[in-house]
Structure formats: structure tokens, C-alpha cells
Tab-separated table of C-alpha atoms in Angstrom:
chain	number	residue	atom	x	y	z
A	1	MET	CA	-13.401	10.105	39.749
A	2	ILE	CA	-13.484	13.821	40.474
A	3	ARG	CA	-15.534	15.870	38.037
A	4	LYS	CA	-13.806	18.993	36.822
A	5	PRO	CA	-15.668	22.305	36.701
A	6	LEU	CA	-16.698	23.671	33.340
A	7	VAL	CA	-13.859	25.475	31.669
A	8	ALA	CA	-13.583	27.721	28.680
A	9	ALA	CA	-11.975	26.064	25.723
A	10	LEU	CA	-8.303	26.832	25.401
A	11	THR	CA	-6.594	27.292	22.086
A	12	LEU	CA	-3.566	25.426	20.875
A	13	SER	CA	-2.543	26.274	17.358
A	14	VAL	CA	0.324	24.374	15.789
A	15	ILE	CA	1.116	25.894	12.387
A	16	TRP	CA	3.645	24.090	10.252
A	17	THR	CA	5.867	26.308	8.138
A	18	ALA	CA	9.002	25.335	6.295
A	19	GLY	CA	11.122	26.860	9.035
A	20	MET	CA	9.260	25.113	11.819
A	21	ALA	CA	9.382	21.822	9.940
A	22	ALA	CA	13.140	22.140	9.660
A	23	ALA	CA	13.414	22.978	13.339
A	24	ALA	CA	11.319	19.922	14.132
A	25	GLU	CA	14.073	17.725	12.729
A	26	LYS	CA	16.351	18.700	15.603
A	27	ALA	CA	16.863	16.091	18.257
A	28	ALA	CA	14.867	16.561	21.445
A	29	PRO	CA	15.119	14.769	24.771
A	30	GLU	CA	12.760	11.817	25.014
A	31	GLN	CA	9.800	12.350	27.283
A	32	THR	CA	9.151	10.077	30.244
A	33	PHE	CA	5.929	9.959	32.252
A	34	GLY	CA	4.441	7.879	35.031
A	35	VAL	CA	2.000	5.340	33.620
A	36	ASN	CA	-0.727	6.583	35.983
A	37	ARG	CA	-0.818	9.905	34.161
A	38	PHE	CA	-2.636	8.313	31.228
A	39	ILE	CA	-6.375	7.643	31.228
A	40	SER	CA	-7.677	4.326	29.935
A	41	PRO	CA	-9.828	4.172	26.794
A	42	ASP	CA	-12.617	2.638	28.886
A	43	THR	CA	-12.763	5.799	30.975
A	44	CYS	CA	-12.974	7.891	27.813
A	45	GLY	CA	-15.723	5.603	26.565
A	46	GLY	CA	-17.843	6.585	29.557
A	47	CYS	CA	-18.751	9.731	27.640
A	48	HIS	CA	-17.479	9.022	24.118
A	49	SER	CA	-19.071	5.587	23.741
A	50	GLU	CA	-19.624	5.668	19.978
A	51	ILE	CA	-16.109	6.911	19.267
A	52	GLN	CA	-14.618	4.295	21.577
A	53	SER	CA	-16.662	1.599	19.847
A	54	GLN	CA	-15.295	2.699	16.470
A	55	TRP	CA	-11.721	2.673	17.785
A	56	ALA	CA	-12.004	-0.731	19.519
A	57	ASN	CA	-10.283	-3.444	17.456
A	58	SER	CA	-9.048	-0.875	14.963
A	59	MET	CA	-5.447	-1.279	13.849
A	60	HIS	CA	-4.609	1.646	16.141
A	61	ASN	CA	-6.054	-0.270	19.077
A	62	LEU	CA	-4.381	-3.507	17.931
A	63	SER	CA	-0.955	-2.052	17.121
A	64	HIS	CA	0.587	-3.815	20.136
A	65	LYS	CA	-1.617	-6.920	20.132
A	66	ASP	CA	-1.405	-7.723	16.410
A	67	PRO	CA	-0.083	-11.329	16.354
A	68	VAL	CA	1.320	-11.029	12.823
A	69	TYR	CA	3.363	-7.960	13.755
A	70	ASN	CA	4.546	-9.510	17.012
A	71	ARG	CA	5.694	-12.808	15.569
A	72	VAL	CA	7.278	-11.384	12.421
A	73	ALA	CA	9.056	-8.602	14.330
A	74	ALA	CA	10.430	-11.094	16.864
A	75	PHE	CA	11.555	-13.392	14.042
A	76	LEU	CA	13.372	-10.592	12.215
A	77	ARG	CA	15.118	-9.656	15.471
A	78	GLN	CA	16.630	-13.131	15.834
A	79	GLY	CA	20.201	-13.746	14.804
A	80	LEU	CA	21.215	-10.115	14.354
A	81	THR	CA	24.744	-9.223	15.469
A	82	ASP	CA	25.322	-5.773	13.954
A	83	ALA	CA	24.665	-3.040	16.546
A	84	GLY	CA	22.764	-0.791	14.137
A	85	GLU	CA	20.596	-3.636	12.909
A	86	ILE	CA	19.768	-4.659	16.473
A	87	GLN	CA	18.918	-1.072	17.360
A	88	GLU	CA	16.426	-0.876	14.495
A	89	ALA	CA	14.852	-4.264	15.201
A	90	GLU	CA	14.289	-3.265	18.829
A	91	SER	CA	12.668	0.093	17.993
A	92	CYS	CA	9.217	-1.043	16.795
A	93	VAL	CA	7.622	-0.443	20.195
A	94	LYS	CA	8.074	3.308	19.926
A	95	CYS	CA	5.102	3.471	17.542
A	96	HIS	CA	3.392	0.138	18.204
A	97	THR	CA	3.311	0.511	22.018
A	98	PRO	CA	3.765	4.280	22.438
A	99	VAL	CA	2.240	4.748	25.899
A	100	GLY	CA	4.419	1.933	27.179
A	101	TYR	CA	7.494	3.480	25.573
A	102	VAL	CA	7.016	6.931	27.128
A	103	THR	CA	6.208	5.405	30.522
A	104	GLY	CA	9.290	3.195	30.587
A	105	PHE	CA	8.117	-0.266	29.500
A	106	PRO	CA	8.601	-1.687	26.966
A	107	LYS	CA	11.599	0.254	25.676
A	108	LYS	CA	12.571	-2.435	23.177
A	109	LEU	CA	10.988	-5.292	21.275
A	110	SER	CA	12.852	-7.971	23.221
A	111	ASP	CA	11.363	-6.819	26.535
A	112	ASP	CA	8.789	-9.195	28.009
A	113	LEU	CA	5.755	-7.926	26.126
A	114	SER	CA	3.454	-10.073	28.253
A	115	ALA	CA	4.352	-7.835	31.208
A	116	VAL	CA	3.311	-4.573	29.529
A	117	PRO	CA	0.840	-2.525	31.646
A	118	GLU	CA	-2.745	-2.912	30.463
A	119	ILE	CA	-3.120	0.692	29.344
A	120	ALA	CA	-0.045	0.388	27.120
A	121	VAL	CA	-1.420	-2.827	25.614
A	122	GLN	CA	-4.208	-0.697	24.129
A	123	GLY	CA	-1.883	0.612	21.422
A	124	ILE	CA	-2.480	3.992	19.818
A	125	GLN	CA	-5.218	5.294	22.038
A	126	CYS	CA	-7.279	8.286	23.146
A	127	ASP	CA	-4.893	9.696	25.730
A	128	LEU	CA	-1.943	9.466	23.360
A	129	CYS	CA	-3.339	11.407	20.416
A	130	HIS	CA	-5.454	13.803	22.453
A	131	THR	CA	-2.552	14.853	24.687
A	132	ALA	CA	-0.277	15.610	21.717
A	133	VAL	CA	0.752	19.266	21.613
A	134	ASP	CA	3.664	19.422	19.171
A	135	VAL	CA	5.963	17.464	16.876
A	136	THR	CA	9.750	17.396	17.188
A	137	LYS	CA	10.374	15.311	14.069
A	138	MET	CA	8.124	13.922	11.380
A	139	TYR	CA	9.240	10.312	11.820
A	140	ASN	CA	9.804	7.621	14.468
A	141	ASN	CA	7.097	9.017	16.756
A	142	GLY	CA	8.234	12.576	17.260
A	143	LEU	CA	5.029	13.561	19.062
A	144	VAL	CA	5.320	15.813	22.111
A	145	LEU	CA	2.784	14.855	24.775
A	146	SER	CA	1.235	16.756	27.663
A	147	PRO	CA	-0.858	14.254	29.628
A	148	GLY	CA	-2.742	15.122	32.776
A	149	GLN	CA	-2.274	13.538	36.189
A	150	GLY	CA	-4.625	10.603	35.768
A	151	GLU	CA	-8.348	10.363	36.363
A	152	ASP	CA	-8.366	12.664	39.390
A	153	ASP	CA	-6.798	15.469	37.373
A	154	PRO	CA	-7.055	14.549	33.683
A	155	GLY	CA	-5.775	17.877	32.406
A	156	VAL	CA	-6.349	19.228	28.911
A	157	LYS	CA	-7.433	17.091	25.976
A	158	TYR	CA	-6.798	18.558	22.545
A	159	GLY	CA	-9.003	18.238	19.492
A	160	PRO	CA	-10.633	19.961	16.510
A	161	PHE	CA	-13.264	22.058	18.327
A	162	ASP	CA	-12.880	25.472	19.945
A	163	ASP	CA	-16.159	25.453	21.878
A	164	SER	CA	-16.048	22.192	23.838
A	165	GLU	CA	-17.020	22.420	27.516
A	166	PRO	CA	-16.623	18.955	29.050
A	167	ASP	CA	-17.035	18.461	32.781
A	168	PHE	CA	-14.438	15.707	33.289
A	169	HIS	CA	-11.388	17.238	31.649
A	170	GLU	CA	-10.432	20.550	30.135
A	171	ALA	CA	-10.564	20.963	26.367
A	172	ALA	CA	-8.543	22.938	23.866
A	173	TYR	CA	-8.652	23.522	20.141
A	174	SER	CA	-5.575	22.188	18.361
A	175	LYS	CA	-4.757	22.976	14.753
A	176	LEU	CA	-2.376	20.016	14.841
A	177	HIS	CA	-5.352	17.679	15.220
A	178	THR	CA	-6.930	18.951	12.009
A	179	GLU	CA	-3.810	18.393	9.895
A	180	SER	CA	-1.772	15.495	8.578
A	181	GLY	CA	1.068	16.543	10.855
A	182	ILE	CA	-0.380	14.576	13.760
A	183	CYS	CA	-0.239	11.375	11.680
A	184	GLY	CA	3.225	11.860	10.197
A	185	PRO	CA	5.351	11.158	13.275
A	186	CYS	CA	4.358	7.471	13.238
A	187	HIS	CA	3.541	7.093	9.547
A	188	ASN	CA	7.059	8.037	8.525
A	189	VAL	CA	9.757	5.643	9.711
A	190	LYS	CA	13.513	5.998	9.322
A	191	HIS	CA	16.059	3.326	10.168
A	192	VAL	CA	17.296	4.480	13.570
A	193	ALA	CA	20.942	3.698	12.780
A	194	PHE	CA	21.307	3.967	8.995
A	195	GLY	CA	18.716	6.661	8.245
A	196	THR	CA	17.079	4.669	5.442
A	197	ASP	CA	13.482	5.702	4.765
A	198	LEU	CA	11.547	2.549	5.653
A	199	GLU	CA	8.048	4.011	5.589
A	200	THR	CA	7.130	7.323	3.973
A	201	THR	CA	3.336	7.496	4.056
A	202	TYR	CA	3.271	11.077	5.344
A	203	THR	CA	5.916	12.261	2.882
A	204	GLU	CA	4.066	10.568	0.017
A	205	TRP	CA	0.960	12.550	0.943
A	206	GLU	CA	2.977	15.741	1.506
A	207	LYS	CA	4.342	15.586	-2.061
A	208	SER	CA	1.013	14.568	-3.592
A	209	PRO	CA	-1.750	16.583	-5.298
A	210	TYR	CA	-3.864	16.032	-2.184
A	211	ASN	CA	-1.595	18.452	-0.308
A	212	ASP	CA	-2.889	21.421	-2.270
A	213	ALA	CA	-1.419	24.840	-1.509
A	214	ASP	CA	-4.988	26.073	-1.049
A	215	PRO	CA	-6.198	24.898	2.387
A	216	GLU	CA	-9.764	24.791	1.056
A	217	LYS	CA	-8.770	22.220	-1.565
A	218	ARG	CA	-6.309	20.261	0.564
A	219	VAL	CA	-7.308	16.741	1.604
A	220	ASN	CA	-5.499	15.781	4.801
A	221	CYS	CA	-5.174	12.242	6.147
A	222	GLN	CA	-8.276	12.854	8.250
A	223	GLY	CA	-10.189	13.832	5.103
A	224	CYS	CA	-10.241	10.174	4.037
A	225	HIS	CA	-9.347	7.994	7.011
A	226	MET	CA	-11.541	9.835	9.539
A	227	ARG	CA	-14.538	10.259	7.277
A	228	GLN	CA	-14.952	6.601	6.405
A	229	ARG	CA	-17.782	4.638	7.954
A	230	PRO	CA	-19.661	1.543	6.774
A	231	GLY	CA	-20.902	2.167	3.254
A	232	VAL	CA	-18.835	5.340	2.850
A	233	PRO	CA	-15.301	4.390	1.719
A	234	ALA	CA	-14.197	8.057	1.635
A	235	THR	CA	-11.236	7.674	-0.714
A	236	GLY	CA	-9.773	10.077	-3.235
A	237	SER	CA	-12.028	8.595	-5.926
A	238	THR	CA	-15.290	8.773	-3.945
A	239	GLU	CA	-17.331	11.346	-2.111
A	240	ARG	CA	-16.172	12.106	1.423
A	241	PRO	CA	-19.325	13.499	3.019
A	242	ASP	CA	-19.595	15.048	6.445
A	243	ASN	CA	-20.545	12.749	9.292
A	244	PRO	CA	-23.188	14.549	11.383
A	245	GLY	CA	-23.270	13.493	15.006
A	246	ALA	CA	-22.240	14.221	18.564
A	247	ALA	CA	-18.768	13.837	20.043
A	248	THR	CA	-20.173	12.560	23.343
A	249	ASP	CA	-23.267	10.795	24.600
A	250	TYR	CA	-24.437	14.056	26.162
A	251	SER	CA	-23.485	16.819	23.726
A	252	ASP	CA	-25.351	18.498	20.891
A	253	GLU	CA	-25.098	17.275	17.324
A	254	ARG	CA	-22.496	18.892	15.102
A	255	PRO	CA	-22.377	19.061	11.294
A	256	HIS	CA	-19.362	16.752	11.271
A	257	ILE	CA	-17.683	14.412	13.734
A	258	PHE	CA	-14.465	12.682	12.678
A	259	THR	CA	-14.847	8.913	12.770
A	260	HIS	CA	-12.300	6.790	14.640
A	261	TYR	CA	-12.297	3.476	12.759
A	262	PHE	CA	-8.762	4.196	11.462
A	263	VAL	CA	-9.146	1.755	8.598
A	264	GLY	CA	-6.333	1.164	6.124
A	265	GLY	CA	-5.735	-1.977	4.086
A	266	ASN	CA	-5.682	-4.573	6.881
A	267	SER	CA	-8.759	-6.755	6.503
A	268	GLY	CA	-7.335	-9.694	8.439
A	269	VAL	CA	-6.206	-8.817	11.956
A	270	PRO	CA	-9.364	-6.999	13.181
A	271	GLY	CA	-11.345	-10.075	12.158
A	272	ASP	CA	-9.030	-12.241	14.250
A	273	PHE	CA	-10.255	-10.230	17.245
A	274	GLY	CA	-13.904	-10.790	16.381
A	275	ASP	CA	-14.547	-7.569	14.478
A	276	VAL	CA	-16.772	-7.872	11.420
A	277	GLU	CA	-17.183	-4.221	10.510
A	278	LYS	CA	-13.576	-3.113	10.039
A	279	PRO	CA	-12.427	-5.955	7.756
A	280	ALA	CA	-15.333	-5.133	5.451
A	281	MET	CA	-14.432	-1.442	5.571
A	282	ALA	CA	-10.795	-2.219	4.735
A	283	GLN	CA	-11.870	-4.194	1.689
A	284	GLU	CA	-14.234	-1.417	0.670
A	285	ARG	CA	-11.381	1.093	0.924
A	286	LEU	CA	-9.062	-1.085	-1.156
A	287	LYS	CA	-11.726	-1.530	-3.834
A	288	HIS	CA	-11.934	2.250	-4.247
A	289	ALA	CA	-8.196	2.930	-4.390
A	290	ALA	CA	-7.214	1.981	-7.943
A	291	GLU	CA	-8.417	1.615	-11.519
A	292	LEU	CA	-7.347	-1.008	-14.028
A	293	ALA	CA	-7.345	-1.067	-17.837
A	294	LEU	CA	-6.294	-3.544	-20.532
A	295	ASP	CA	-4.523	-2.665	-23.776
A	296	VAL	CA	-4.863	-5.423	-26.370
A	297	SER	CA	-3.623	-3.399	-29.342
A	298	GLY	CA	-0.551	-5.641	-29.563
A	299	ILE	CA	-2.360	-8.886	-28.930
A	300	ALA	CA	-1.705	-10.240	-32.432
A	301	GLY	CA	1.922	-10.479	-31.379
A	302	GLY	CA	1.001	-12.025	-28.038
A	303	LYS	CA	1.490	-8.784	-26.095
A	304	ALA	CA	-0.967	-7.304	-23.588
A	305	GLY	CA	-0.670	-4.114	-21.590
A	306	VAL	CA	-2.105	-3.510	-18.135
A	307	THR	CA	-2.541	0.028	-16.831
A	308	VAL	CA	-2.890	0.660	-13.096
A	309	THR	CA	-3.934	4.090	-11.846
A	310	ASN	CA	-3.706	5.140	-8.217
A	311	SER	CA	-7.035	6.929	-8.311
A	312	GLY	CA	-8.058	6.856	-4.678
A	313	ALA	CA	-5.088	6.732	-2.283
A	314	GLY	CA	-3.490	9.916	-0.991
A	315	HIS	CA	-0.176	8.102	-0.755
A	316	CYS	CA	1.698	5.490	-2.761
A	317	LEU	CA	0.056	2.245	-3.737
A	318	PRO	CA	0.862	0.385	-1.605
A	319	THR	CA	2.040	2.442	1.345
A	320	GLY	CA	3.396	1.540	4.767
A	321	VAL	CA	6.615	-0.438	4.890
A	322	GLY	CA	7.061	-0.829	1.156
A	323	ASP	CA	8.737	-4.238	1.069
A	324	LEU	CA	6.087	-5.872	3.252
A	325	ARG	CA	2.862	-4.724	1.573
A	326	GLN	CA	2.041	-6.525	-1.650
A	327	VAL	CA	0.069	-5.083	-4.562
A	328	TRP	CA	0.422	-7.120	-7.748
A	329	ILE	CA	-1.133	-7.856	-11.119
A	330	GLU	CA	-2.649	-11.254	-11.793
A	331	LEU	CA	-3.147	-11.777	-15.528
A	332	THR	CA	-4.810	-14.871	-16.980
A	333	LEU	CA	-5.879	-16.040	-20.407
A	334	THR	CA	-8.554	-18.715	-20.213
A	335	GLY	CA	-10.292	-20.828	-22.796
A	336	ALA	CA	-14.040	-21.138	-23.183
A	337	ASP	CA	-13.833	-24.173	-20.899
A	338	GLY	CA	-12.199	-22.109	-18.134
A	339	LYS	CA	-8.796	-23.737	-18.526
A	340	ILE	CA	-5.902	-21.342	-17.871
A	341	LEU	CA	-3.749	-21.020	-20.987
A	342	TYR	CA	-1.500	-18.289	-19.563
A	343	GLY	CA	-1.096	-17.116	-16.005
A	344	SER	CA	1.026	-14.542	-14.189
A	345	GLY	CA	0.917	-13.511	-10.546
A	346	ILE	CA	-0.785	-16.674	-9.310
A	347	PRO	CA	0.464	-17.784	-5.859
A	348	GLY	CA	1.771	-21.323	-5.529
A	349	PRO	CA	0.368	-23.940	-3.129
A	350	ASP	CA	2.520	-22.431	-0.366
A	351	GLY	CA	0.993	-18.990	-0.954
A	352	VAL	CA	4.239	-17.564	-2.336
A	353	LEU	CA	4.158	-15.420	-5.468
A	354	PRO	CA	6.309	-16.488	-8.441
A	355	GLU	CA	9.540	-14.533	-8.860
A	356	ASP	CA	8.370	-13.003	-12.152
A	357	THR	CA	5.179	-11.537	-10.670
A	358	VAL	CA	4.558	-7.893	-11.568
A	359	ILE	CA	4.504	-6.354	-8.120
A	360	PHE	CA	4.535	-2.770	-6.894
A	361	ASN	CA	6.866	-2.484	-3.909
A	362	THR	CA	10.095	-1.198	-2.413
A	363	VAL	CA	13.257	-3.288	-2.425
A	364	PHE	CA	15.804	-2.533	0.290
A	365	GLY	CA	19.499	-3.330	0.024
A	366	ASP	CA	22.457	-4.138	2.260
A	367	GLY	CA	24.545	-1.173	1.088
A	368	HIS	CA	26.318	-3.227	-1.571
A	369	GLY	CA	23.465	-3.683	-4.026
A	370	LYS	CA	22.132	-6.939	-2.583
A	371	ALA	CA	18.442	-7.124	-1.686
A	372	VAL	CA	17.605	-7.824	1.962
A	373	PRO	CA	14.269	-9.151	3.285
A	374	ASN	CA	14.868	-7.771	6.780
A	375	LEU	CA	14.197	-4.076	7.475
A	376	ALA	CA	16.863	-4.058	10.150
A	377	LYS	CA	19.479	-4.642	7.436
A	378	ALA	CA	18.183	-1.911	5.102
A	379	ARG	CA	21.056	0.436	4.306
A	380	GLU	CA	19.725	1.564	0.929
A	381	ILE	CA	16.716	1.552	-1.372
A	382	LEU	CA	17.437	-0.468	-4.495
A	383	SER	CA	14.125	0.220	-6.211
A	384	ASP	CA	10.667	1.622	-5.573
A	385	SER	CA	7.976	0.694	-8.094
A	386	ARG	CA	5.006	1.806	-6.016
A	387	ILE	CA	2.454	4.041	-7.745
A	388	LYS	CA	2.263	7.639	-6.537
A	389	PRO	CA	-1.083	9.380	-5.929
A	390	LYS	CA	-3.010	10.130	-9.136
A	391	GLU	CA	-0.251	8.541	-11.232
A	392	THR	CA	-0.378	5.561	-13.569
A	393	ALA	CA	1.866	2.549	-14.149
A	394	VAL	CA	1.866	0.514	-17.363
A	395	ARG	CA	3.161	-3.043	-17.522
A	396	THR	CA	3.455	-5.185	-20.657
A	397	PHE	CA	3.014	-8.966	-20.609
A	398	ASP	CA	4.222	-11.418	-23.241
A	399	LEU	CA	1.606	-14.155	-23.398
A	400	GLY	CA	3.629	-16.233	-25.828
A	401	ILE	CA	0.452	-16.978	-27.790
A	402	SER	CA	-2.190	-15.057	-29.713
A	403	PRO	CA	-5.636	-15.410	-28.123
A	404	GLU	CA	-8.374	-17.055	-30.139
A	405	ARG	CA	-12.051	-16.291	-30.424
A	406	GLY	CA	-13.988	-17.093	-27.249
A	407	GLN	CA	-10.970	-16.838	-24.957
A	408	THR	CA	-10.887	-14.337	-22.070
A	409	LEU	CA	-8.022	-12.150	-20.910
A	410	ARG	CA	-8.502	-11.002	-17.329
A	411	ALA	CA	-6.400	-8.715	-15.167
A	412	ARG	CA	-6.840	-8.325	-11.433
A	413	LEU	CA	-5.074	-5.992	-9.029
A	414	LEU	CA	-4.571	-7.809	-5.734
A	415	TYR	CA	-3.505	-6.740	-2.245
A	416	ARG	CA	-1.978	-8.655	0.647
A	417	GLY	CA	-0.655	-7.176	3.875
A	418	MET	CA	2.560	-9.206	3.992
A	419	PRO	CA	4.378	-11.729	1.778
A	420	GLN	CA	3.490	-15.316	2.599
A	421	LYS	CA	7.145	-16.106	1.910
A	422	ILE	CA	8.118	-14.229	5.082
A	423	LEU	CA	5.253	-15.683	7.117
A	424	ASN	CA	6.342	-19.186	6.099
A	425	MET	CA	9.786	-18.539	7.617
A	426	VAL	CA	8.421	-17.750	11.083
A	427	PRO	CA	8.789	-20.813	13.335
A	428	GLY	CA	5.912	-22.278	15.286
A	429	GLU	CA	2.247	-22.364	14.384
A	430	LYS	CA	1.651	-21.393	10.770
A	431	LEU	CA	0.976	-17.709	10.152
A	432	GLY	CA	-1.635	-16.892	7.555
A	433	PRO	CA	-2.714	-17.110	4.932
A	434	LEU	CA	-3.526	-13.408	5.068
A	435	PRO	CA	-6.522	-12.228	3.048
A	436	VAL	CA	-5.891	-11.508	-0.623
A	437	VAL	CA	-8.209	-8.659	-1.599
A	438	GLU	CA	-9.213	-7.944	-5.172
A	439	MET	CA	-8.827	-4.193	-5.598
A	440	ALA	CA	-9.904	-4.032	-9.249
A	441	ARG	CA	-10.479	-6.264	-12.272
A	442	VAL	CA	-10.947	-5.882	-16.003
A	443	SER	CA	-11.598	-8.472	-18.735
A	444	HIS	CA	-11.585	-8.699	-22.516
A	445	ILE	CA	-13.332	-11.465	-24.428
A	446	PHE	CA	-11.895	-12.157	-27.859
């Protein structure tokens, strides 16, 4: 590798205004690059070893390798005949394998994913995010990239500092990298043919109290997801302290270095790849996202109320693709002997939730009012019961009986990354069960 001379930090400032955001919605030609223009994460780790270690086996790193995503996406692609539905089912790779997409392979889900170049297999990686210079649209990966010419001429890498002087590549300050706008292009997803909003994580944040008009009070995506580290969940309901440290193995310590664990709610897949740290961090994040309360004022008539508050997530609860993530209430009334006298939201032996479970999710439709379990068929949103940031949902349960002295009413808020009902449909080796994480619980003893 050729070492580059020291260079003064450049400045790239991407400022999002209403006018620019509207302009960003305009169609732009897709970029295409030679695969050799991108630098592997291992090369980056030569200087940024701690950051690379945090990123390794994160869901960003595993976005292409995730076996649950791969098998479910391939299953949902099968049997489609409508052109628009096929187009949507094939489009996952644009965000899940972005370096491959912009370098020509894979361009669609049905391509031979085993033949993807190794650098593209690494998912959302260093030389994707740190070569981003603009956004053309805030959905379906509208990032504009400016990669270098490979390891011999790595070009400019963009980030949050204006005084970096690396000797391998050039460096530039980028306002984009300090704002939620760099996350939005992949964390908003529209149906490519029908325009249905399939995932709206960025928009949920944009419309939330976290997006304060005062920049000093605003909490961007990075303010939670890139401040978390083991023991510091960094949610909207906890402290989000600075993370003192150095960006490289050779540079001076700074007051704050953004972490690169990129933890959300997935506590299963990183563990499948041997990671212990990130599953625990995902559970810690989930346990600091919501608050639960019981209302037993109507219990004489057999009624109980459960209140769920989205106290810690800067987006809806749950977020992501709203029909695939599961957040639900499990409510049980048990006798002194532990026997369940009433139960709601308890999965069956096959892991599937009962139809009457109180669940917070999005239901997509076929355009004629009929629910569809396949995103590719989503022409409309029939309902969206997810809980917005800092808002509260109240659900009332009819127990059918009045509790007696010594009995316990317990509510739990539970999370699962995907319905077992869908996983059970996928042919071949059984998928799951995915972890069910207890986000919150509350009990009342009569």
C-alpha cells in the first residue's frame, strides 16, 4: 500500500433544508463503480482496530450474511407473477448488499449470492458510509458515494472531525455524518413499484420530539445508536454520555468517539456468528425502550388495563418493517400455586402467537382491504398500531373472572424480530425460534 502524504482536512457540509429535501426526492441516475475502488474493512482495521472490532458481526456487517433475512427474502420471492411484486422482492440487495449493488453484482435478490465479491459480502461497511457525500432521496438507499481508487489511492474519507490528518487517506469533515440524514436513505423503504411505505424509521424520528428545532436539544440517530457500548444502553430514557477515546490506534484521545456497534433490537443473529457482546447490548437496549403499567380499577368487573409508553426509542415501537417486528403484551393471572387462570399473548407449541394477541404492528393490504403477509404484495397500509416516540398506548383486557386474594396479575411487554408463523413457512431446515426478549414487566398481587 502507498502511504499518502499528510493533508489538511477538507470540509464537506451537507445542510438539509426543506427545499433541498424536496429536491432530493428527484430521481437521479444510479451510480456504478468498479469493485476495486472500495477498500476492505480489514484494511481500515489496520489503523481503526477498535472501531472495526465494534463493527464486526454487527447487523450492519451481517446485513448480507444474515441467514434469517436471506431465507425469508428468498421464500417471499417465490411464486410471484406480478411485475411490480417481483420488482420489490428483488430489490432487497440495494440496502443489504450496497457495495455489491453499486459495483454491479448482485443487482437483484435472485442473483447467485454465493458468487458475491468478498468485499460486498461485508454488508454496510466502512468504505460505504465514509465515502457518502450526499443524498438524492431519503429512502431505498439514496446515498451518493465518492469512493477513491482502491488502496493505492484511497481518496477522501468523510466523517465528523475537521482536524483529522491521516497518512493513508485524505480526510474531510462532513455535516451529513453528524446528522440522521446519513441513516435515512436505508432506514426508510418504499415499495419500488407501488410506493407503499414499508419502513419509516427515519420519518418516525423526523416527526418525533427527538428532532427538536433547536440543534442543541436535538437527538439524532447517532445520539443513541452510536453512543451505546456495553453497560451504557444510551436510549431516550437513559443517559447518553460521551465516549472518550481515539479514532485510530495512533491518534490522540478525543472527548467523544462515536461507537460502531450499530445495535438495534436483534439479539439473535450476531450470536449465531459467535458474538456475545452485541446480543447482550440489544437486549439491554430493548429493556430501556418502554415502560409498562397496570390499571386494576375495573378489576371487580374482570377488566384490566395495560399502559405501554414508548419512553426510550426515537422511533416507533417497534420500528423497521412494521409487519415483521413483533412487540406484544403477555398478560397472565395466576393462582398462589402458579397455575395460569387467564392468559393472553402466550405463543403456542409452534411458537405462533394466538390471533387475539394484543400486538403493536403494521398491517399491509393488497389494495382491496385484504391483509397480505408478503411485503412484495403491499399496495396499502390497513392499520398501524405501533407506538410513536414518547407516546402511550392503553389496552383493556377482559379476564372473564374477578381475581381473588393471593392471585397475581402480570403484564410483560415482549419483543421478537420476526413472526414464527412466517419462519415456519420457509422450507428446509427449521428457522428459529428467534429470541423473545422481555422489554418490561409489571405485576399486581391481589
